[in-house]
PDB file of C-alpha atoms in Angstrom:
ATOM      1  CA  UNK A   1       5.693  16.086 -35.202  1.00 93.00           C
ATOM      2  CA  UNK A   2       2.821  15.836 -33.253  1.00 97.00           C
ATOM      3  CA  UNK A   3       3.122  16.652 -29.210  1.00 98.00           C
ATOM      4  CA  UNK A   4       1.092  14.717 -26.057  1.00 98.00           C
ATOM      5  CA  UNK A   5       1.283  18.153 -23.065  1.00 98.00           C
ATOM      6  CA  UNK A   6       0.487  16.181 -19.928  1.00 97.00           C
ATOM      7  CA  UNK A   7      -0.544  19.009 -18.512  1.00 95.00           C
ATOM      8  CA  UNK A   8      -2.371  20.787 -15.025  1.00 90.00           C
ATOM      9  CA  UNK A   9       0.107  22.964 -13.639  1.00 90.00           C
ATOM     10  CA  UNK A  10       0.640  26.645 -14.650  1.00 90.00           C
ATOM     11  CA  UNK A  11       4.316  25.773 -16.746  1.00 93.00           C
ATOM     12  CA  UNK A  12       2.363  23.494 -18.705  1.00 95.00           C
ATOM     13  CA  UNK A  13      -0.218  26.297 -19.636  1.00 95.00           C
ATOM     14  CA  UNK A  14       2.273  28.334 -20.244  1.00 95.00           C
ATOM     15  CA  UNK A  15       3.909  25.595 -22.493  1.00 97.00           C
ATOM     16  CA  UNK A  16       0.737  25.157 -24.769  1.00 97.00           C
ATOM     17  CA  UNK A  17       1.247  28.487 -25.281  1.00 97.00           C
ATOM     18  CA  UNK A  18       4.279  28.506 -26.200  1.00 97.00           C
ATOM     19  CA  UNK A  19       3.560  25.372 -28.802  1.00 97.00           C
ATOM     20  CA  UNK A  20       0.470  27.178 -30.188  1.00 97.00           C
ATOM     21  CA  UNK A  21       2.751  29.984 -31.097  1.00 97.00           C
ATOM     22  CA  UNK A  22       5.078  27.580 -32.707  1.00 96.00           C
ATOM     23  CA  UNK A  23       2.361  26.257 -34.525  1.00 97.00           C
ATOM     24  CA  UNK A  24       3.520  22.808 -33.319  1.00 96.00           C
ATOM     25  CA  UNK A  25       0.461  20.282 -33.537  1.00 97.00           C
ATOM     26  CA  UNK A  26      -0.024  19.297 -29.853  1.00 98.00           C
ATOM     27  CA  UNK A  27      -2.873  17.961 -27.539  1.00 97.00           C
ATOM     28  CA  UNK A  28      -2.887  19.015 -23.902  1.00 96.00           C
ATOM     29  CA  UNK A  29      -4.217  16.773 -21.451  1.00 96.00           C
ATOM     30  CA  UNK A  30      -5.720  17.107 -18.131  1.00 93.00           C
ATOM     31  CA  UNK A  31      -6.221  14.771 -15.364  1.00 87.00           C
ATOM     32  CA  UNK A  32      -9.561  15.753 -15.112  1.00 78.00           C
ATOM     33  CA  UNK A  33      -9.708  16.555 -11.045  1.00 74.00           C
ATOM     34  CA  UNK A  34     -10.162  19.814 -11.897  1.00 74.00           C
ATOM     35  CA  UNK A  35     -13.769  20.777 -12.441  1.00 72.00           C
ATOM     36  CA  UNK A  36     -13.581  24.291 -14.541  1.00 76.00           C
ATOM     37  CA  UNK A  37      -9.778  23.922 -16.174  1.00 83.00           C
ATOM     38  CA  UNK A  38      -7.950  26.765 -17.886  1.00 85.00           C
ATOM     39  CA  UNK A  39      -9.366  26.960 -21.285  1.00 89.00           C
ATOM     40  CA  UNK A  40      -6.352  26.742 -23.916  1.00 94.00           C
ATOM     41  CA  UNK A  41      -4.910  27.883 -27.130  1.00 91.00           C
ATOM     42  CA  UNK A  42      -4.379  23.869 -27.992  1.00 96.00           C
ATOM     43  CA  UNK A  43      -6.257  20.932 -28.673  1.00 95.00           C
ATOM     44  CA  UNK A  44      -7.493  19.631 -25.359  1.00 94.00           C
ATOM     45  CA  UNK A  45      -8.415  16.099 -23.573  1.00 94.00           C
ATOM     46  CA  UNK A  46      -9.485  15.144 -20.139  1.00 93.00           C
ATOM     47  CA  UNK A  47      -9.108  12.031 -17.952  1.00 92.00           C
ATOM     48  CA  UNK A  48      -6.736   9.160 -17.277  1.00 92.00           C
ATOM     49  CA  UNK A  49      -5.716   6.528 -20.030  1.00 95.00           C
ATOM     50  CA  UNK A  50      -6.176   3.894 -18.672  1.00 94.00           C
ATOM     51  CA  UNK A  51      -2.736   2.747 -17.034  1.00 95.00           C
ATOM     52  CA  UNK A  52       0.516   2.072 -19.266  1.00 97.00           C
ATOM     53  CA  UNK A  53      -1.538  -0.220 -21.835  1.00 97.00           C
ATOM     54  CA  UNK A  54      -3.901   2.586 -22.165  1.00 97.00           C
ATOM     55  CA  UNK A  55      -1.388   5.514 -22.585  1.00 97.00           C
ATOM     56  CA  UNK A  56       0.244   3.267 -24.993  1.00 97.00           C
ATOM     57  CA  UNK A  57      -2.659   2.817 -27.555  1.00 98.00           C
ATOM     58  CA  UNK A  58      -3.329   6.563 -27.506  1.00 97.00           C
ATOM     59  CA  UNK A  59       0.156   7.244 -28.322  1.00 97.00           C
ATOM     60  CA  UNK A  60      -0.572   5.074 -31.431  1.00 97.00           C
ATOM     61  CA  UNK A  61      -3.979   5.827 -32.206  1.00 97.00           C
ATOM     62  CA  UNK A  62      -2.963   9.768 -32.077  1.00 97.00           C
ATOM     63  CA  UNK A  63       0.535   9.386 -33.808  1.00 97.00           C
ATOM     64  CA  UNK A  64       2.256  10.855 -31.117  1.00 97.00           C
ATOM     65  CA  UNK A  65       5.510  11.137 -31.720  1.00 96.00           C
ATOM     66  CA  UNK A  66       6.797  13.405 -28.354  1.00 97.00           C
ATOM     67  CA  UNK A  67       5.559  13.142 -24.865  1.00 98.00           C
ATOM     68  CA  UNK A  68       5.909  16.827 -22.521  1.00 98.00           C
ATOM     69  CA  UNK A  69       5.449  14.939 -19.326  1.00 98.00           C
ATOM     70  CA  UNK A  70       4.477  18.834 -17.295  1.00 97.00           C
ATOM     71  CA  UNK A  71       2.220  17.428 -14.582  1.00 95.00           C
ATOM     72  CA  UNK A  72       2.697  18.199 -10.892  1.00 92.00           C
ATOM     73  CA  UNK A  73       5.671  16.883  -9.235  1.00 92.00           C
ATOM     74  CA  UNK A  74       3.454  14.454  -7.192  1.00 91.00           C
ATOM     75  CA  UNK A  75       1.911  13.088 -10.045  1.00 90.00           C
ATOM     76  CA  UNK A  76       3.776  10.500 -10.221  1.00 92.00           C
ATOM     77  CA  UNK A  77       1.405   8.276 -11.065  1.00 93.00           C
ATOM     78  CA  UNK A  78       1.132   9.902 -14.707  1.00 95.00           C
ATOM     79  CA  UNK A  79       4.768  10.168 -14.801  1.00 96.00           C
ATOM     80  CA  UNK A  80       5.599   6.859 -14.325  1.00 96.00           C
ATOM     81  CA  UNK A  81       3.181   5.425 -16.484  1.00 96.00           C
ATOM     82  CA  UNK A  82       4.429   7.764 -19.575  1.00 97.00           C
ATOM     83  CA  UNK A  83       7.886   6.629 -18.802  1.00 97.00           C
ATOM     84  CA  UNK A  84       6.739   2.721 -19.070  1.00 96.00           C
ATOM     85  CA  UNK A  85       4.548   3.507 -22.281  1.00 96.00           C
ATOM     86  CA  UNK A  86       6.615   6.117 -23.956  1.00 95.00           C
ATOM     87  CA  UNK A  87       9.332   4.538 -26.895  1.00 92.00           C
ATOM     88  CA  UNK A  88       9.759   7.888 -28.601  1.00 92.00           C
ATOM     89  CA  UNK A  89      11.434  11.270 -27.147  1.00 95.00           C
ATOM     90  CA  UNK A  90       9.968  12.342 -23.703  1.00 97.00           C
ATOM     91  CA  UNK A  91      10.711  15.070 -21.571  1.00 97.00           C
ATOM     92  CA  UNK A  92       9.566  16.341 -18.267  1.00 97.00           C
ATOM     93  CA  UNK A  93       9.213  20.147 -17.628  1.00 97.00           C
ATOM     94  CA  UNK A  94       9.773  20.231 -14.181  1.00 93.00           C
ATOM     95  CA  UNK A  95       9.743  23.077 -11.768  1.00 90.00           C
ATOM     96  CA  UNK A  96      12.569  23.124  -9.248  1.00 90.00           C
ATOM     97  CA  UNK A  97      12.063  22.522  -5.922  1.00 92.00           C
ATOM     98  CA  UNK A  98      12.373  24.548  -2.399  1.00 93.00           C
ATOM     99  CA  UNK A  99      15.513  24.381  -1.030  1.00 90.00           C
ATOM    100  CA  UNK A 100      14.719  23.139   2.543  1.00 88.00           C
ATOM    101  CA  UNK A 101      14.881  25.613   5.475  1.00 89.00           C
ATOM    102  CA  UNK A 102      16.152  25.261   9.091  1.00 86.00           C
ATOM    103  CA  UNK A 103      12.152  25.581  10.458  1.00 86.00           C
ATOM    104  CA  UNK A 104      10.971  22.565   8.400  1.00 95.00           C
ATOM    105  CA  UNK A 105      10.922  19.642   8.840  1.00 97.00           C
ATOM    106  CA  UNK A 106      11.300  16.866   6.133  1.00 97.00           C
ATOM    107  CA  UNK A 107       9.523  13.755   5.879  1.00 98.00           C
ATOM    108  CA  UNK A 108       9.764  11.263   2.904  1.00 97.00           C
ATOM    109  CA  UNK A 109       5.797  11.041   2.339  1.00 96.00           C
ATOM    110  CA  UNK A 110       2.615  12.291   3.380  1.00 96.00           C
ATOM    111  CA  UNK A 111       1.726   9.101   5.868  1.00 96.00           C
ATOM    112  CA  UNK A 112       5.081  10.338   7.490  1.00 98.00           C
ATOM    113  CA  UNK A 113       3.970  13.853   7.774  1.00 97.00           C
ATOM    114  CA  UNK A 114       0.576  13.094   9.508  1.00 96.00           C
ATOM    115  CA  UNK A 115       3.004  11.329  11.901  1.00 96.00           C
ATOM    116  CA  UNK A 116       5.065  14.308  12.335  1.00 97.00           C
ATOM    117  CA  UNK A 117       2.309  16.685  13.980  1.00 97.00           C
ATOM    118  CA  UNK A 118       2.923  17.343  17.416  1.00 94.00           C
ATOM    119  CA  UNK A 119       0.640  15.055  19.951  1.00 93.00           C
ATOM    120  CA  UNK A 120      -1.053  17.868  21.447  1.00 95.00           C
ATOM    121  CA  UNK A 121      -4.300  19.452  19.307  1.00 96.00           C
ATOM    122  CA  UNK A 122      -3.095  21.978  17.129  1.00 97.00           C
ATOM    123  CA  UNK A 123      -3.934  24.584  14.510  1.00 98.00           C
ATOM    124  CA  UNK A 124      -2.727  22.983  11.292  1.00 98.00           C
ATOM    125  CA  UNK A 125      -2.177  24.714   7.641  1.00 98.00           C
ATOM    126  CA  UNK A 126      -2.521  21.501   5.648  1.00 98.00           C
ATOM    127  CA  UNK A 127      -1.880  22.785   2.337  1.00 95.00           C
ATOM    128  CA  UNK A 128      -2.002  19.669   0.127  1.00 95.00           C
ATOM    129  CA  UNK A 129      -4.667  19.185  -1.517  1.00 89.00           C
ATOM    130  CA  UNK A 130      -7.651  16.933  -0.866  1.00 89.00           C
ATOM    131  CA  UNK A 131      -6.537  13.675  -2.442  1.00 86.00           C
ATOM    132  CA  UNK A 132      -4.891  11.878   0.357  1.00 91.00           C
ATOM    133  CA  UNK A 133      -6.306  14.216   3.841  1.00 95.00           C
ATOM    134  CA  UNK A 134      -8.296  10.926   4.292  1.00 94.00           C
ATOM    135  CA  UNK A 135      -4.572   9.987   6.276  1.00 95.00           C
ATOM    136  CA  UNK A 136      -4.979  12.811   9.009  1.00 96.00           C
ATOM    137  CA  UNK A 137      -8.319  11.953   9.772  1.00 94.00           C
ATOM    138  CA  UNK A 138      -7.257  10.268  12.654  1.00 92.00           C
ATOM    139  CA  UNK A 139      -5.211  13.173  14.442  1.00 93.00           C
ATOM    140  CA  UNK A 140      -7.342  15.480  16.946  1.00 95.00           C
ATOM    141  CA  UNK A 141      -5.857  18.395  15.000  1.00 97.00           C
ATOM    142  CA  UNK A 142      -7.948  21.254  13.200  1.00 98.00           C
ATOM    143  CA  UNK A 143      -7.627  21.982  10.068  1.00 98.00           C
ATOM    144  CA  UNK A 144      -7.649  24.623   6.937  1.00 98.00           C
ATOM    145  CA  UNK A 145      -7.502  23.405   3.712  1.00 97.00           C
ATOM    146  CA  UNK A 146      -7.664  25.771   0.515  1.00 96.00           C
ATOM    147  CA  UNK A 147      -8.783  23.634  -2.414  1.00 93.00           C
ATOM    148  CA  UNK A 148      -9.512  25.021  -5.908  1.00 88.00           C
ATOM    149  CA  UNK A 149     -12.929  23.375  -5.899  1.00 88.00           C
ATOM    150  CA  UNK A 150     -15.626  22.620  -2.944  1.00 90.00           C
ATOM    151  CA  UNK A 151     -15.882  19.069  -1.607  1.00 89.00           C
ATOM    152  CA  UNK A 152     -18.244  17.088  -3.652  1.00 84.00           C
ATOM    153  CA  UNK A 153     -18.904  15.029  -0.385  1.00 88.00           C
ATOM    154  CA  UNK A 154     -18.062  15.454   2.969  1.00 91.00           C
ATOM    155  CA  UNK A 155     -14.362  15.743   3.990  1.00 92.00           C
ATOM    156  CA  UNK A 156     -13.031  12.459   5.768  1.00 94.00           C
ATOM    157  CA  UNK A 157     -11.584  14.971   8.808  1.00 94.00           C
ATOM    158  CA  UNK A 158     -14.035  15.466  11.734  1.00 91.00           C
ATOM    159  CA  UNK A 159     -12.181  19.218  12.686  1.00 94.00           C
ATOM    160  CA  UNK A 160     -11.340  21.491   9.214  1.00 94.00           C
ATOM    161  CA  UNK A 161     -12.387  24.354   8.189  1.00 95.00           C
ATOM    162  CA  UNK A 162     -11.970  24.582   4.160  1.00 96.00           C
ATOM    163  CA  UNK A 163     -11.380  28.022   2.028  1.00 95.00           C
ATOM    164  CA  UNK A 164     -12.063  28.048  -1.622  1.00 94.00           C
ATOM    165  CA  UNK A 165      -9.126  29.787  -3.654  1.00 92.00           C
ATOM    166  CA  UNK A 166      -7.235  29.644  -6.824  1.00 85.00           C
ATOM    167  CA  UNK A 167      -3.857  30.967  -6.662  1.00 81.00           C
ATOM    168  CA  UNK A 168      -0.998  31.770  -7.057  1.00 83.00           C
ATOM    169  CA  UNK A 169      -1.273  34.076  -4.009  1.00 92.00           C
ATOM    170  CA  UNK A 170       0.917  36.443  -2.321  1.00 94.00           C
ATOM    171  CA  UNK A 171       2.777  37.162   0.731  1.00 96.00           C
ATOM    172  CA  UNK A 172       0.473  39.861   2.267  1.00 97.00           C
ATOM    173  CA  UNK A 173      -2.274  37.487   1.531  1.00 96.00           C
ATOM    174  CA  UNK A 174      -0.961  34.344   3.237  1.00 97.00           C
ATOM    175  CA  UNK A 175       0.148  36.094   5.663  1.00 98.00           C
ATOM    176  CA  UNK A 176      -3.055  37.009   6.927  1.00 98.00           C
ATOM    177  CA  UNK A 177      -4.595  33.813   6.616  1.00 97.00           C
ATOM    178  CA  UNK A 178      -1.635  32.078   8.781  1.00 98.00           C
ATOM    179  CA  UNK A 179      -2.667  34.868  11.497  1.00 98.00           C
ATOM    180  CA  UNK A 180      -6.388  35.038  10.935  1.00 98.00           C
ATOM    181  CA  UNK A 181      -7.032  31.381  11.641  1.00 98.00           C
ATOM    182  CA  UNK A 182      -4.445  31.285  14.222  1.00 98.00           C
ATOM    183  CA  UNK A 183      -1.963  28.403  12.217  1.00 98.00           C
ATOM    184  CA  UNK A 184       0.215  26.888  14.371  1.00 98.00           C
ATOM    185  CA  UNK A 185       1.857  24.647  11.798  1.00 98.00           C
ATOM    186  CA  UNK A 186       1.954  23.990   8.006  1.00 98.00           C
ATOM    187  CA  UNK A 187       2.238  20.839   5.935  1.00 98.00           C
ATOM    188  CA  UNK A 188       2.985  21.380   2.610  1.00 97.00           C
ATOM    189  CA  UNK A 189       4.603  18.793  -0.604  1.00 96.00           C
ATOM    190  CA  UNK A 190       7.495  20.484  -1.369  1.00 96.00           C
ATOM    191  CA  UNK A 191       5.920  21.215  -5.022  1.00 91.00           C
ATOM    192  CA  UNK A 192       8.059  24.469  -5.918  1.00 89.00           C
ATOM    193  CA  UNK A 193       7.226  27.427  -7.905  1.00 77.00           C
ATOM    194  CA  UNK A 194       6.811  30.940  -6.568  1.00 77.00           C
ATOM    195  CA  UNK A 195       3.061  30.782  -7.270  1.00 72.00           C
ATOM    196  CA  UNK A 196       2.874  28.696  -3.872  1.00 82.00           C
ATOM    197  CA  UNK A 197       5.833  30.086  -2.379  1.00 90.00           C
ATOM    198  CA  UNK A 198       3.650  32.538  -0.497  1.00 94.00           C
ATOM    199  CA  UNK A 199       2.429  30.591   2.485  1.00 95.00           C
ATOM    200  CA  UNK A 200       6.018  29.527   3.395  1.00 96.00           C
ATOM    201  CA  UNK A 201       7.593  33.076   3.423  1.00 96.00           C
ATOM    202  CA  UNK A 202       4.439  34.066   5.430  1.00 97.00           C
ATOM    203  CA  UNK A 203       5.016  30.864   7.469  1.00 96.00           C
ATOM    204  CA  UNK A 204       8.862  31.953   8.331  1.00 96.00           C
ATOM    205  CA  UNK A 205       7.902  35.462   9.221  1.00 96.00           C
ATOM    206  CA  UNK A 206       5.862  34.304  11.586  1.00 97.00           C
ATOM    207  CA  UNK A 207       8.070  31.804  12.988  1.00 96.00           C
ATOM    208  CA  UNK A 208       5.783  28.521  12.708  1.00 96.00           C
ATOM    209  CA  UNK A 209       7.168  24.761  11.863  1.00 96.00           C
ATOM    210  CA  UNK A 210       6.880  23.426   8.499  1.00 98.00           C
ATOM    211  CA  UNK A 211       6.535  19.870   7.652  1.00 98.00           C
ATOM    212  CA  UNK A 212       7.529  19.513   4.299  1.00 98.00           C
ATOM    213  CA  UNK A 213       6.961  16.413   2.019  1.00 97.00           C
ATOM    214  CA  UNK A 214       9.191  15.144  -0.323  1.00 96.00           C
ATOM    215  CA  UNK A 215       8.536  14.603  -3.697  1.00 94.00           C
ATOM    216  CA  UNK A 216       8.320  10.840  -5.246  1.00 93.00           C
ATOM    217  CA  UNK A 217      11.074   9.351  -6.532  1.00 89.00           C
ATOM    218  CA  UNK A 218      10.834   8.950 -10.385  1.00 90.00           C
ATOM    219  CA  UNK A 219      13.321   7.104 -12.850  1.00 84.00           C
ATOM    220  CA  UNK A 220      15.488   9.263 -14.381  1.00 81.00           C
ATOM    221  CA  UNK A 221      14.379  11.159 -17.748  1.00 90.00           C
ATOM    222  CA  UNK A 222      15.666  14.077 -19.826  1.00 94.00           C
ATOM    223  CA  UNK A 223      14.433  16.938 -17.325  1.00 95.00           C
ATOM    224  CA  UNK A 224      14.617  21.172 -17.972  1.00 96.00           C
ATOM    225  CA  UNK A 225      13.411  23.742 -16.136  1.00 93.00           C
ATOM    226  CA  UNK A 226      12.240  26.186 -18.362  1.00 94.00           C
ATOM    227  CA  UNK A 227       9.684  26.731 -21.654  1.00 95.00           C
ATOM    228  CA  UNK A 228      12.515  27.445 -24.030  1.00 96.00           C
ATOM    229  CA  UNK A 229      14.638  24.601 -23.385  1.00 97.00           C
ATOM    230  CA  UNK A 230      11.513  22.199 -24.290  1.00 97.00           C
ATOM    231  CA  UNK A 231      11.201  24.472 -27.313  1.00 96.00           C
ATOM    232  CA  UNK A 232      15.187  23.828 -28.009  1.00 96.00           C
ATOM    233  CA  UNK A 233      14.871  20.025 -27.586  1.00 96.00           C
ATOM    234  CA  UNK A 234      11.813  19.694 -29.842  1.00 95.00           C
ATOM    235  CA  UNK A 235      13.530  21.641 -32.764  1.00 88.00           C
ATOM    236  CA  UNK A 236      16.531  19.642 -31.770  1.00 81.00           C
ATOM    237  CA  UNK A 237      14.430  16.825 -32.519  1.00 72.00           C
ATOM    238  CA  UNK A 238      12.657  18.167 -35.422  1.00 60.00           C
ATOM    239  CA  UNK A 239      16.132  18.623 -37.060  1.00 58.00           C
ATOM    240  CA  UNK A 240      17.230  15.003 -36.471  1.00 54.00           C
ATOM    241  CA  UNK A 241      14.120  13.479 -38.354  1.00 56.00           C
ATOM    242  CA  UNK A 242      12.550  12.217 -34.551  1.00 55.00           C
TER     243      UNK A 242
END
């Protein structure tokens, strides 16, 4: 058996973990948007593949022989593309999602949610990311981001003010930042996990709108929720000769 970890978020750190204690022979990859990545216990590579084709001759060139698809929910990019070039066993370890409250407001993408601000100028949380903010450059809105690393170049949005931060990070902390920079509303992907959880708590005790993004559809896979049910379905799968 030898593992592909499409890795990034903190479940898939925690998965390499849980493989290296297993002593399971397994490669975790990263995107590569991330400029100083958790170090880990694994075998690590960085960067795309190269589309389908791509992913498809590394599969074979590295003898994979199981895919953990354990990117970010709106990767879906990456998890389409191991779908298409995957033949053997893949699974996705997939963190549930937030169970939508009566404050938010849902929209299908992020185009949508850009659409969704109210006319007027407003304070705006936009807390996702820095890969598609390019689509709110047009608003008169200002806005925070918090991104993991500084801008390389100068942010497409004429009005933001941007915090550098790695999380997770808690309620008390949020909390001030929704009141210190005087938020008015928050756009978030609905992403899950309790490590980002913070900001909408903070966000509901203050009473302020949420426009929350849906995650992409992808075409259905074997999905779990949780580090030991991978573990189960790769013994599973170790026992059947796969």
């Amino acid at each position: 058996m030898r593992v592909l970890l499409l890795g990034g978020t903190t479940e898939a750190n925690r998965m390499a973990q849980a493989l290296h204690a297993a002593k399971i022979d397994a490669v975790y990859s990263y995107a590569g948007r991330t400029r100083h990545p958790v170090r880990q216990l694994i075998p690590t590579r960085s960067g795309g593949f190269g589309g389908v084709d791509g992913l498809r001759a590394y599969l074979a060139s590295e003898r994979i022989t199981h895919v953990i698809d354990a990117t970010h929910p709106f990767a879906a990019g990456m998890s389409r593309n191991a779908i298409a070039a995957c033949d053997g066993p893949l699974c996705a370890l997939e963190r549930p999602a937030w169970q939508i409250e009566e404050t938010w407001t849902r929209v299908p993408d992020i185009e949508a949610a850009a659409s969704a601000l109210p006319d007027r100028a407003a304070r705006v949380f936009l807390a996702i990311g820095k890969q598609h903010i390019g689509l709110f450059a047009d608003t008169p809105h200002h806005y925070l981001l918090r991104l993991v690393d500084p801008p390389a170049e100068p942010l497409p949005l004429p009005r933001a003010n941007v915090i550098v931060a790695k999380g997770p990070f808690d309620y008390a902390t949020d909390l001030a930042l929704l009141r210190d920079h005087g938020i008015e509303v928050i756009v978030s992907k609905n992403s899950g996990s309790e490590g980002a959880r913070a900001k909408l708590d903070a966000a509901r005790a203050l009473n302020l709108p949420v426009i929350m993004i849906d995650r992409p559809a992808i075409l259905a896979r074997t999905v779990f929720a949780t580090q030991a049910e991978v573990m189960r379905w790769l013994t599973h799968s170790a026992d059947r000769g796969v």
